[in-house]
Coordinates of C-alpha atoms in Angstrom, one line a residue:
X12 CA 102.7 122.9 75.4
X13 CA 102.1 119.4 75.5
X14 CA 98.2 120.3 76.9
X15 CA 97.7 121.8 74.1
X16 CA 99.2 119.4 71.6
X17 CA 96.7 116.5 73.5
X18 CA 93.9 119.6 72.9
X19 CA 94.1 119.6 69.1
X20 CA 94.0 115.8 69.2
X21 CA 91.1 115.7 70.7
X22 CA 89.5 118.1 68.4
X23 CA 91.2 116.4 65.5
X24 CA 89.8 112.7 66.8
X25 CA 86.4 114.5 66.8
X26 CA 86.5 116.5 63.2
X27 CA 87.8 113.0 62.0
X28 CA 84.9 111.0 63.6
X29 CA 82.3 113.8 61.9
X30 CA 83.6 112.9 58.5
X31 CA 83.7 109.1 59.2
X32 CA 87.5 108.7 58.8
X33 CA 87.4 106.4 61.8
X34 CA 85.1 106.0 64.4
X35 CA 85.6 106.7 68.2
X36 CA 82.7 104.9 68.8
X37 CA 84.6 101.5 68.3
X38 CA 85.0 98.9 71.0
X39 CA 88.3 99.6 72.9
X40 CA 88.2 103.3 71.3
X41 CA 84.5 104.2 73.6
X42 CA 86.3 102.3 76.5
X43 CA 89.1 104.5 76.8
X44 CA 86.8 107.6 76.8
X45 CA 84.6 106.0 78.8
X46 CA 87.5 106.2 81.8
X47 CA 88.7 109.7 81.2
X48 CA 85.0 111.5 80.5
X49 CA 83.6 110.9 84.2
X50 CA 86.1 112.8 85.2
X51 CA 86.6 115.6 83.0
X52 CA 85.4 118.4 86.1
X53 CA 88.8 117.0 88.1
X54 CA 90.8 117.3 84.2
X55 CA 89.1 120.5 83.9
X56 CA 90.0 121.9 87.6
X57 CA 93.7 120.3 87.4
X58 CA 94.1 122.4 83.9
X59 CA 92.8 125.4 85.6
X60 CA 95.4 124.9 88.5
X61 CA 97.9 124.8 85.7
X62 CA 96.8 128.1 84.9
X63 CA 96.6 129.7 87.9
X64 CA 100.6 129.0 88.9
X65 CA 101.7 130.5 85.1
X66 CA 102.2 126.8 83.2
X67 CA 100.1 127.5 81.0
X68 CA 98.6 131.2 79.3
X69 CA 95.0 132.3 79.6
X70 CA 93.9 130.9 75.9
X71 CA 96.0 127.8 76.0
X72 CA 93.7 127.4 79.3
X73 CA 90.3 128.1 77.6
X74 CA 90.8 126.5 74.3
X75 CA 92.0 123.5 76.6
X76 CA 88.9 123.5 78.2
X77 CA 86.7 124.2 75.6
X78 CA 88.1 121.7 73.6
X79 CA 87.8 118.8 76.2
X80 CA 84.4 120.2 76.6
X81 CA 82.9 120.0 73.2
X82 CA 84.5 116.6 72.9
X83 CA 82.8 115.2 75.9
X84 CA 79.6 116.1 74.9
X85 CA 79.9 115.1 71.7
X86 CA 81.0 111.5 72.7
X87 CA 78.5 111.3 75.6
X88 CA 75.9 112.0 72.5
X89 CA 77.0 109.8 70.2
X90 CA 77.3 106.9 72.2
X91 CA 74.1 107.2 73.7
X92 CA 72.2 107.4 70.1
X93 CA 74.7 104.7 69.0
X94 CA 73.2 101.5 66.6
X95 CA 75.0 98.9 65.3
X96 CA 76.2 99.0 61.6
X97 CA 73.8 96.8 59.6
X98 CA 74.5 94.0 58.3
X99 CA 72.1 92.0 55.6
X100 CA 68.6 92.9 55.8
X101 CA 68.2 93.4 59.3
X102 CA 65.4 95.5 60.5
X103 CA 65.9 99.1 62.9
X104 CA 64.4 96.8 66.0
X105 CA 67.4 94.8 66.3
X106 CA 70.4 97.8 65.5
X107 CA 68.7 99.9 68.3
X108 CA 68.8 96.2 70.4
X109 CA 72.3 95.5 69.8
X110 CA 73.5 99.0 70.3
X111 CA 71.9 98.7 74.0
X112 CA 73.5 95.5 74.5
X113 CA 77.1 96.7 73.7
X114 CA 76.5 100.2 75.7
X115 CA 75.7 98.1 78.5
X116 CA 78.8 95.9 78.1
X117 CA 81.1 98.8 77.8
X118 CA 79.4 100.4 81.0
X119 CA 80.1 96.9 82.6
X120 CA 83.8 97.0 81.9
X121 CA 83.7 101.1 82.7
X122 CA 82.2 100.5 86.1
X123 CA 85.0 97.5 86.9
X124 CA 87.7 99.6 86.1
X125 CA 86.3 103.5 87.8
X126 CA 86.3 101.4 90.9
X127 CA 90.3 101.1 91.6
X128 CA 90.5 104.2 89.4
X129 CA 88.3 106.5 92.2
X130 CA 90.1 104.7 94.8
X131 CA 93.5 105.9 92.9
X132 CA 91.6 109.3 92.6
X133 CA 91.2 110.0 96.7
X134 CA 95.0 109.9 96.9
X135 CA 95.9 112.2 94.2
X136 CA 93.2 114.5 96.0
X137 CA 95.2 114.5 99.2
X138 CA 98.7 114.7 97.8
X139 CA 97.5 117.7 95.7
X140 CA 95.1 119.4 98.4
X141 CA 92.0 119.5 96.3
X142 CA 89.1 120.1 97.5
X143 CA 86.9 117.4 98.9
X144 CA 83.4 118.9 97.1
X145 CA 85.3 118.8 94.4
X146 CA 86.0 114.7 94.6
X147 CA 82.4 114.3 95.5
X148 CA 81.2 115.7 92.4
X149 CA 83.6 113.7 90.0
X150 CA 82.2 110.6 92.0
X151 CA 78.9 111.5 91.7
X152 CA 79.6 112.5 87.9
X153 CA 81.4 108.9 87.1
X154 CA 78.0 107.1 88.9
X155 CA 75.4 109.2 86.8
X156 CA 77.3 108.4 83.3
X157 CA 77.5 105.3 84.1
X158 CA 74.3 104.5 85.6
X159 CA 72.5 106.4 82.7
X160 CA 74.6 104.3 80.1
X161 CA 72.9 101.2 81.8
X162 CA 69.7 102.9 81.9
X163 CA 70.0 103.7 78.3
X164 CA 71.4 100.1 77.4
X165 CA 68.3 98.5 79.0
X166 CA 65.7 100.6 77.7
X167 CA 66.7 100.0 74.5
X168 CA 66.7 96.5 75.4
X169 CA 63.2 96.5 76.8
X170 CA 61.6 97.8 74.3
X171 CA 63.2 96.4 71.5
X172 CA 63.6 92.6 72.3
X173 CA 61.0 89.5 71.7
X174 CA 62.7 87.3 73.7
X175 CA 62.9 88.9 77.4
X176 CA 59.6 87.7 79.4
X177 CA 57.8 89.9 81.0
X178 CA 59.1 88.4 84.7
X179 CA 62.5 89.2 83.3
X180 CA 61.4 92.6 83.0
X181 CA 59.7 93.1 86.4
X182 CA 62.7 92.1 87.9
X183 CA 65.0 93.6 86.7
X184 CA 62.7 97.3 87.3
X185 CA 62.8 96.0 90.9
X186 CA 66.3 95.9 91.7
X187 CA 67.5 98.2 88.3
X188 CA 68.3 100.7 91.8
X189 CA 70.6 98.0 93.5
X190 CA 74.5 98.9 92.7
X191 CA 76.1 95.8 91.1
X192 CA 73.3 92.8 91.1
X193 CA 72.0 95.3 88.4
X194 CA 74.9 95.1 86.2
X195 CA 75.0 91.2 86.8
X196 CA 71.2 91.1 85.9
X197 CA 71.9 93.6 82.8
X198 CA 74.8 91.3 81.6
X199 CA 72.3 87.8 81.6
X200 CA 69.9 90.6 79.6
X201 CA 72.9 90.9 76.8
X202 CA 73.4 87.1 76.7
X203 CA 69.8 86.7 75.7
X204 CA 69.9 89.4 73.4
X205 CA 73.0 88.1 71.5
X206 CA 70.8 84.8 71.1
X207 CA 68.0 86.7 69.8
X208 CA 70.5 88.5 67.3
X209 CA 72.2 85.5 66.1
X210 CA 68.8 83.7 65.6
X211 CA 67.6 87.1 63.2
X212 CA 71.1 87.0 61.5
X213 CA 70.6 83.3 60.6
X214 CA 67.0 84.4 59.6
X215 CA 67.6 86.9 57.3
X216 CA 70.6 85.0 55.7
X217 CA 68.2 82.6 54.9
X218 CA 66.0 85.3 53.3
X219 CA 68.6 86.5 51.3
X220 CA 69.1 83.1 49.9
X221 CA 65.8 82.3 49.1
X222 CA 64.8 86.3 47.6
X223 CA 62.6 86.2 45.0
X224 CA 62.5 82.1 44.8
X225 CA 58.9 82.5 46.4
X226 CA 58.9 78.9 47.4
X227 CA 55.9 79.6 49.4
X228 CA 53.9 80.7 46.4
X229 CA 51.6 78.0 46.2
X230 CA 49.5 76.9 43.1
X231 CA 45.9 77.7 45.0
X232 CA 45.7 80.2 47.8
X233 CA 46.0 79.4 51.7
X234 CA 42.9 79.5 53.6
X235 CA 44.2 79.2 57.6
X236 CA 41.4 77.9 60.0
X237 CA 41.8 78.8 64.1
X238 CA 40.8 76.3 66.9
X239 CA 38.0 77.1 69.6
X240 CA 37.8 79.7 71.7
X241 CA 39.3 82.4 69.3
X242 CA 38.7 84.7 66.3
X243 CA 40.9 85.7 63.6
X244 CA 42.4 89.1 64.6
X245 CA 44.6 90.9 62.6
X246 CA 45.8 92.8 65.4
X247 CA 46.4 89.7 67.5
X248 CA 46.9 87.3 64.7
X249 CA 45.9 83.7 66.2
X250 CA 49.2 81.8 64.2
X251 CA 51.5 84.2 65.6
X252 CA 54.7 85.3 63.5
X253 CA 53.5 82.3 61.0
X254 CA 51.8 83.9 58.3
X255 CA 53.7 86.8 57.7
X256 CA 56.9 84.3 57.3
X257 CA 54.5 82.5 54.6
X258 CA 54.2 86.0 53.3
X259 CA 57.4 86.7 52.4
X260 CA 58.1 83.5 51.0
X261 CA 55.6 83.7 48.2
X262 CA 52.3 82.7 50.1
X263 CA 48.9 84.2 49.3
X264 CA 47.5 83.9 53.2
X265 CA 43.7 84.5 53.9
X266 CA 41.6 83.1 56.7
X267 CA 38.5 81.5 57.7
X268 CA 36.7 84.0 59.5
X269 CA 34.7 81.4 61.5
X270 CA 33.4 82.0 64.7
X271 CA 34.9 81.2 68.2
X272 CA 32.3 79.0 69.8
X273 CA 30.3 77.6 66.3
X274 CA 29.1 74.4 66.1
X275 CA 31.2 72.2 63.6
X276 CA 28.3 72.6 61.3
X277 CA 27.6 76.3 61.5
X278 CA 31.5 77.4 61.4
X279 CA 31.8 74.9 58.4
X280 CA 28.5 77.5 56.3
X281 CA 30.7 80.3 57.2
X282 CA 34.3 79.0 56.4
X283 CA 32.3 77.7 52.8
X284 CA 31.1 81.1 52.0
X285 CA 34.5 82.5 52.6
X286 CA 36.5 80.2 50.3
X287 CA 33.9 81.1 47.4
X288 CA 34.4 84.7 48.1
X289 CA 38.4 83.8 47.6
X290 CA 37.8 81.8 44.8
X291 CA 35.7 84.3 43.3
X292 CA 38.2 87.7 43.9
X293 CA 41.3 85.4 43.3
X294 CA 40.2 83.3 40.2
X295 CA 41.7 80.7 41.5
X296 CA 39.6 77.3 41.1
X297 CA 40.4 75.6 44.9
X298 CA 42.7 76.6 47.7
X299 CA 44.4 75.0 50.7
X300 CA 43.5 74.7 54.1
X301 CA 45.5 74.7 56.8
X302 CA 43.8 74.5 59.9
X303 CA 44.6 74.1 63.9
X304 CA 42.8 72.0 66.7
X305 CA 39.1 72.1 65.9
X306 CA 39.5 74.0 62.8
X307 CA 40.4 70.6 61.2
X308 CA 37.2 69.5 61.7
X309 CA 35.3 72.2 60.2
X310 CA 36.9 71.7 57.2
X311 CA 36.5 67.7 57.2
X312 CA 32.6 68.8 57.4
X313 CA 32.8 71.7 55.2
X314 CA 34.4 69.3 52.6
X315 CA 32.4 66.1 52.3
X316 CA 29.2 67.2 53.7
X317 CA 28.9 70.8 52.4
X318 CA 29.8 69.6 48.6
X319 CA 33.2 71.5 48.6
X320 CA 35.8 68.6 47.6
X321 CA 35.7 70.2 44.0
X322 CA 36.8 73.9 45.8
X323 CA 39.6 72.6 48.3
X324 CA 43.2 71.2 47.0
X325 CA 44.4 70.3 50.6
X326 CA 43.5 69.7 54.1
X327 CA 46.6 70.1 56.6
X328 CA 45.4 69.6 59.7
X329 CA 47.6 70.6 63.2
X330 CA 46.9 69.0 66.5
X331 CA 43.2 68.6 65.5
X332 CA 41.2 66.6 67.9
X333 CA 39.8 63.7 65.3
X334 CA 39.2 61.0 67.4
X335 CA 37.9 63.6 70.3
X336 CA 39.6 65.1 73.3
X337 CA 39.5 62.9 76.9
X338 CA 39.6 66.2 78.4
X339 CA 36.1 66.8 77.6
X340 CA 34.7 63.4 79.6
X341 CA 36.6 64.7 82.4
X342 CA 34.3 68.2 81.8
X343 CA 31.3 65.9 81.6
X344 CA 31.5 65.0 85.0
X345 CA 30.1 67.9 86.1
X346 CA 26.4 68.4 86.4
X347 CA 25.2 68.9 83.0
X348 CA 23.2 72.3 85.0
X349 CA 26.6 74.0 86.1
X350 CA 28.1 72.9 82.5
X351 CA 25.7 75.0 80.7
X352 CA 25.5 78.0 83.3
X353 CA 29.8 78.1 82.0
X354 CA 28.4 78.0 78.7
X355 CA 26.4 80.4 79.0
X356 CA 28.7 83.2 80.7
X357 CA 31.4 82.2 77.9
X358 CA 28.7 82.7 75.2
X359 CA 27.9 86.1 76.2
X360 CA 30.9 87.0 76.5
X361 CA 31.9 86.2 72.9
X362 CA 28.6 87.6 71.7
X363 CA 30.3 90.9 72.7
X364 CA 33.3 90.8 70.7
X365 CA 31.3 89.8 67.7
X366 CA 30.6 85.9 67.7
X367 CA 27.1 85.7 66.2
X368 CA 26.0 82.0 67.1
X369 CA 27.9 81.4 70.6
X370 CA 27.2 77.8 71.3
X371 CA 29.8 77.1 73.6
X372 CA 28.0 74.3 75.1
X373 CA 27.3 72.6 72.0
X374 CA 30.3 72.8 69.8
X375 CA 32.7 71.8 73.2
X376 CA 31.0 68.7 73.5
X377 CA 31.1 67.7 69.8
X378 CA 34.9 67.4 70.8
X379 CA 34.3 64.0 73.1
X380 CA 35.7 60.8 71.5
X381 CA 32.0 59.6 71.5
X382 CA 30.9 62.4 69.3
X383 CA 33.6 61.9 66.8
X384 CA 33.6 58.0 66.5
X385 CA 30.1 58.9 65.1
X386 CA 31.3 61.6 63.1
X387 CA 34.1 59.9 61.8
X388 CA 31.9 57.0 60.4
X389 CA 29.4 59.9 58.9
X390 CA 32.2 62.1 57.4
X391 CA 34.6 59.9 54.6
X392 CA 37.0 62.1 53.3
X393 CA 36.7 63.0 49.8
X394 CA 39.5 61.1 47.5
X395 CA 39.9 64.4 45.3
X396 CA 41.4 66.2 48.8
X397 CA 44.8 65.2 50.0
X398 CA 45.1 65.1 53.6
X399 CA 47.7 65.3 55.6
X400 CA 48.6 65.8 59.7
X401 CA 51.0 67.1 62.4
X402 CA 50.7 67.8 65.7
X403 CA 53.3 69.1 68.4
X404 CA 54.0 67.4 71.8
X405 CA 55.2 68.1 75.3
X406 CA 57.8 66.5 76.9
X407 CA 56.9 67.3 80.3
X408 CA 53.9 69.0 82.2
X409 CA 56.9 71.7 82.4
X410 CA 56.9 72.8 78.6
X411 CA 53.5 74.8 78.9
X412 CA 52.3 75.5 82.4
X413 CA 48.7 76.7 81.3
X414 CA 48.5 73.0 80.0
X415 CA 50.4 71.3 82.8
X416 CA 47.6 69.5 84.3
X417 CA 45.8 69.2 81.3
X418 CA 48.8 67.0 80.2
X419 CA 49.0 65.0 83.0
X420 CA 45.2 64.1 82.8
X421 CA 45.7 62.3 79.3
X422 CA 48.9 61.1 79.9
X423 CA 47.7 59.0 82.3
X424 CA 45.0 57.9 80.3
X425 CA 46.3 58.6 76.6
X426 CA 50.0 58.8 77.2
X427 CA 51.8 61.3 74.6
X428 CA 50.3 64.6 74.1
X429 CA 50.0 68.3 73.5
X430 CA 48.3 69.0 76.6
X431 CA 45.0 68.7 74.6
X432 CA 44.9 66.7 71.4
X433 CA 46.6 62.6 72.2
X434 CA 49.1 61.7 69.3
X435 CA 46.1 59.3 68.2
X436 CA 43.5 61.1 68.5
X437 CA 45.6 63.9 65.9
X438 CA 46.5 61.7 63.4
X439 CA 44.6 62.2 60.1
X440 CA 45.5 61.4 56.4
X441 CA 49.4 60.8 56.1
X442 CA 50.7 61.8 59.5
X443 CA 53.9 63.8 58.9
X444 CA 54.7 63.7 62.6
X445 CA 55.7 66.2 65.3
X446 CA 56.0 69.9 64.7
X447 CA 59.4 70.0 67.2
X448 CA 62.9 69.0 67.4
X449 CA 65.0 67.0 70.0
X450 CA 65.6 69.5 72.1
X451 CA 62.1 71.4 71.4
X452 CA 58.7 70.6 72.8
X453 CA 55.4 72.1 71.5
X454 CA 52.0 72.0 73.5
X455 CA 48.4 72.7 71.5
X456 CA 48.9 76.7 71.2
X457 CA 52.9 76.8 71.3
X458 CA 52.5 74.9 68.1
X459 CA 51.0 77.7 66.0
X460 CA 53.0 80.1 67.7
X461 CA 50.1 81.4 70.0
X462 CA 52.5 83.0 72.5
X463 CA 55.0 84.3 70.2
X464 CA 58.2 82.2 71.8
X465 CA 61.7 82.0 71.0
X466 CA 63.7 78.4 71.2
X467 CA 67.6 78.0 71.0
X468 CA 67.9 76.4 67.6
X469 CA 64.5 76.1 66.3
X470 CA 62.5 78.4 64.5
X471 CA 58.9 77.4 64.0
X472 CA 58.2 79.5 61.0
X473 CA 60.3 77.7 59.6
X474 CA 58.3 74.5 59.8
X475 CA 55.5 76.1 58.3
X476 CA 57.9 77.1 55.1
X477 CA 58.5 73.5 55.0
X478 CA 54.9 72.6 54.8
X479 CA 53.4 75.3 52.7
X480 CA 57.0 74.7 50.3
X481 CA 56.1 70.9 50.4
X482 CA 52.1 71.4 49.3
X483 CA 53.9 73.5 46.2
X484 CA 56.2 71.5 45.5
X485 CA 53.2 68.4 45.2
X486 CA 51.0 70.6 42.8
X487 CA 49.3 72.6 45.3

């Protein structure tokens, strides 16, 4: 009687879930299932036995079973396809992220507590005479259900996070087959994804705050300028998450176009002819440049030498070399012969990919403080402009290891910098200071968000809001 009673619970638990009365997908609810469902062959068998020696009648014993069944199955299903309930704005990505992370907590606390259970499980096995294939199949049941709730956990994980690195990930597919250092590995996993999620919460809170107050949507449009060595690709966009955030704060983003390896003087023609095709499809009368590394020096050209002053608003320059780059003397030390043969390879290279004047030899050295002492007493800026400058910095030859010995070269020599640009050399116009905080450290590509990384209590989208909402808020 009282099998059946605990039967028509179940199914009543599960009818009551379907129409959302209550949900057994709920913390402490999915734990408790999660300890009785591994097992549900040994439930199963024991309600047969019950059967068998006249306790119970032949459909109390198969609506019993069926019930316990469908109810399994069910759960096992739901909790697998499980998301969290959204809250705010928040996108797909980060439900199907935090569902993984609580199915692996809940497998965590499922596995601790099947451990004692199985042990309690052998005894009951020999007091009752069960079969022993019988105990090796709920073992090997409990492992698979649990195992696959981890594998589902991290999957989800995997694919949905931005802030596990790709080592993490290679470890963790190395030893995802090891019993226990998995689970300990899988539980540093949902530490970093509960950072990740707090960080998006905060994020779209913020949003939500600032909806329709556009305080991005600046007077002129926002013409962003890339550094050496790259192209603008909007599959691969060279500033990162940055100009989507501008985006959707009001910005009207476009970009320079320019090529990777042109001259100051020939990327400054084709940045010009770009800004009057703006102007001319936006019907706006100047726009703003923002531009990174030697991007700011293009547009110093481009403005005073190339007649634009009356076309460009602003000049916000980030971590551009003005007063040249030291690591370039230490490239001039080798043989000017073996200097161009690199130049050479690097230009066809780029020729491939689309870069129509490669002139890698050229517009590198036009970055050497000799070079730009000349330039800088050629090139006035134009008082009709208003320029301004950051930069970001490294604390350490730690903070970026690409630029670690880049770093140490010019501190030595230069003292602070990004690992390319010195703190000098960057400054330009009013100098707004240091794209970082005091616990954050930004080398030469970090600081446009080249790599796409996450910090504990800094966004740098954000400090490109703060820029772009400043240049509005002055008129521009």
């Amino acid at each position: 009687m009282y099998i059946i009673i605990f039967s028509i619970i179940i199914l009543s638990v599960l009818i009551f879930d379907i129409f959302k009365i209550f949900s057994i997908t709920r913390n402490w609810i999915a734990f408790f299932w999660l300890l009785i469902i591994p097992h549900i062959v040994t439930i199963n068998y024991l309600v047969y036995r019950f059967y068998k020696q006249g306790v119970l009648q032949k459909s109390e014993f198969i609506f019993t079973t069926i019930a316990l069944s469908i109810f399994s199955i069910y759960f096992l299903i739901k909790i697998n396809l499980y998301t969290t309930k959204p809250k705010l704005k928040l996108s797909y990505r980060l439900r199907i992220m935090m569902g993984g992370r609580r199915i692996l907590l809940l497998a965590f606390l499922s596995y601790l507590v099947q451990i004692p259970l199985s042990i309690y499980l052998y005894t009951v096995y020999v007091e009752l005479n069960m079969s022993t294939a019988l105990l090796i199949i709920d073992y090997s049941m409990t492992f698979f259900l649990t195992f696959s709730l981890v594998l589902n956990g991290i999957t989800r994980i995997f694919y949905t996070s931005k802030y596990l690195r790709i080592l993490n990930r290679i470890i963790f597919i190395i030893i995802l087959w090891v019993p226990v250092i998995n689970l300990a590995v899988a539980l540093y996993f949902c530490s970093i994804v509960k950072k990740e999620y707090e960080h998006e919460y905060l994020k779209a809170e913020l949003r939500d705050t600032r909806e329709d107050t556009y305080i991005c949507k600046t007077k002129y449009p926002i013409v962003m300028l890339h550094g050496i060595g790259f192209r603008d690709n909007k599959f691969l966009n060279y500033w990162g998450r940055i100009p989507k955030a501008l985006k959707e704060n009001g910005a009207n983003i476009h970009y320079g176009n320019h090529h990777a390896w042109g001259t100051i003087e020939s990327n400054a023609a084709e940045i010009k002819s770009e800004i009057m095709s703006i102007i001319k499809e936006s019907n706006h009368k100047k726009v703003n440049i923002i531009a990174h590394s030697k991007g700011g020096l293009d547009a110093r050209y481009l403005i005073s030498e190339l007649n634009m002053e009356d076309y460009v608003a602003s000049l916000t320059t980030i971590s551009s070399p003005h007063r040249g780059s030291e690591l370039i003397d230490v490239l001039n030390k080798l043989k000017d012969k073996n200097y161009k043969k690199l130049a050479n390879i690097i230009n066809w290279h780029f020729r491939l990919i689309g870069d129509k004047k490669p002139n890698c030899y050229e517009s590198s050295k036009q970055l050497q403080p000799s070079f730009m002492e000349e330039f800088n007493k050629k090139i006035s800026d134009s008082p009709k402009v208003y320029y301004q400058s950051f930069m970001g910095i490294m604390n350490n030859f730690n903070t970026d290891g690409l630029l670690s010995i880049p770093f140490l070269v010019m501190k030595f020599s230069k003292g602070d910098n990004d690992g390319l640009v010195s703190i000098e050399s960057s400054k330009w116009g009013i100098f707004k200071g240091y794209i970082s905080n005091r616990n954050v450290a930004l080398s030469h590509g970090d600081v446009i968000d080249l790599k796409r990384k996450n910090y504990d209590g800094f966004d740098i989208t954000e400090e490109y809001i703060k820029i772009v909402s400043e240049l509005k808020d002055n008129g521009y």
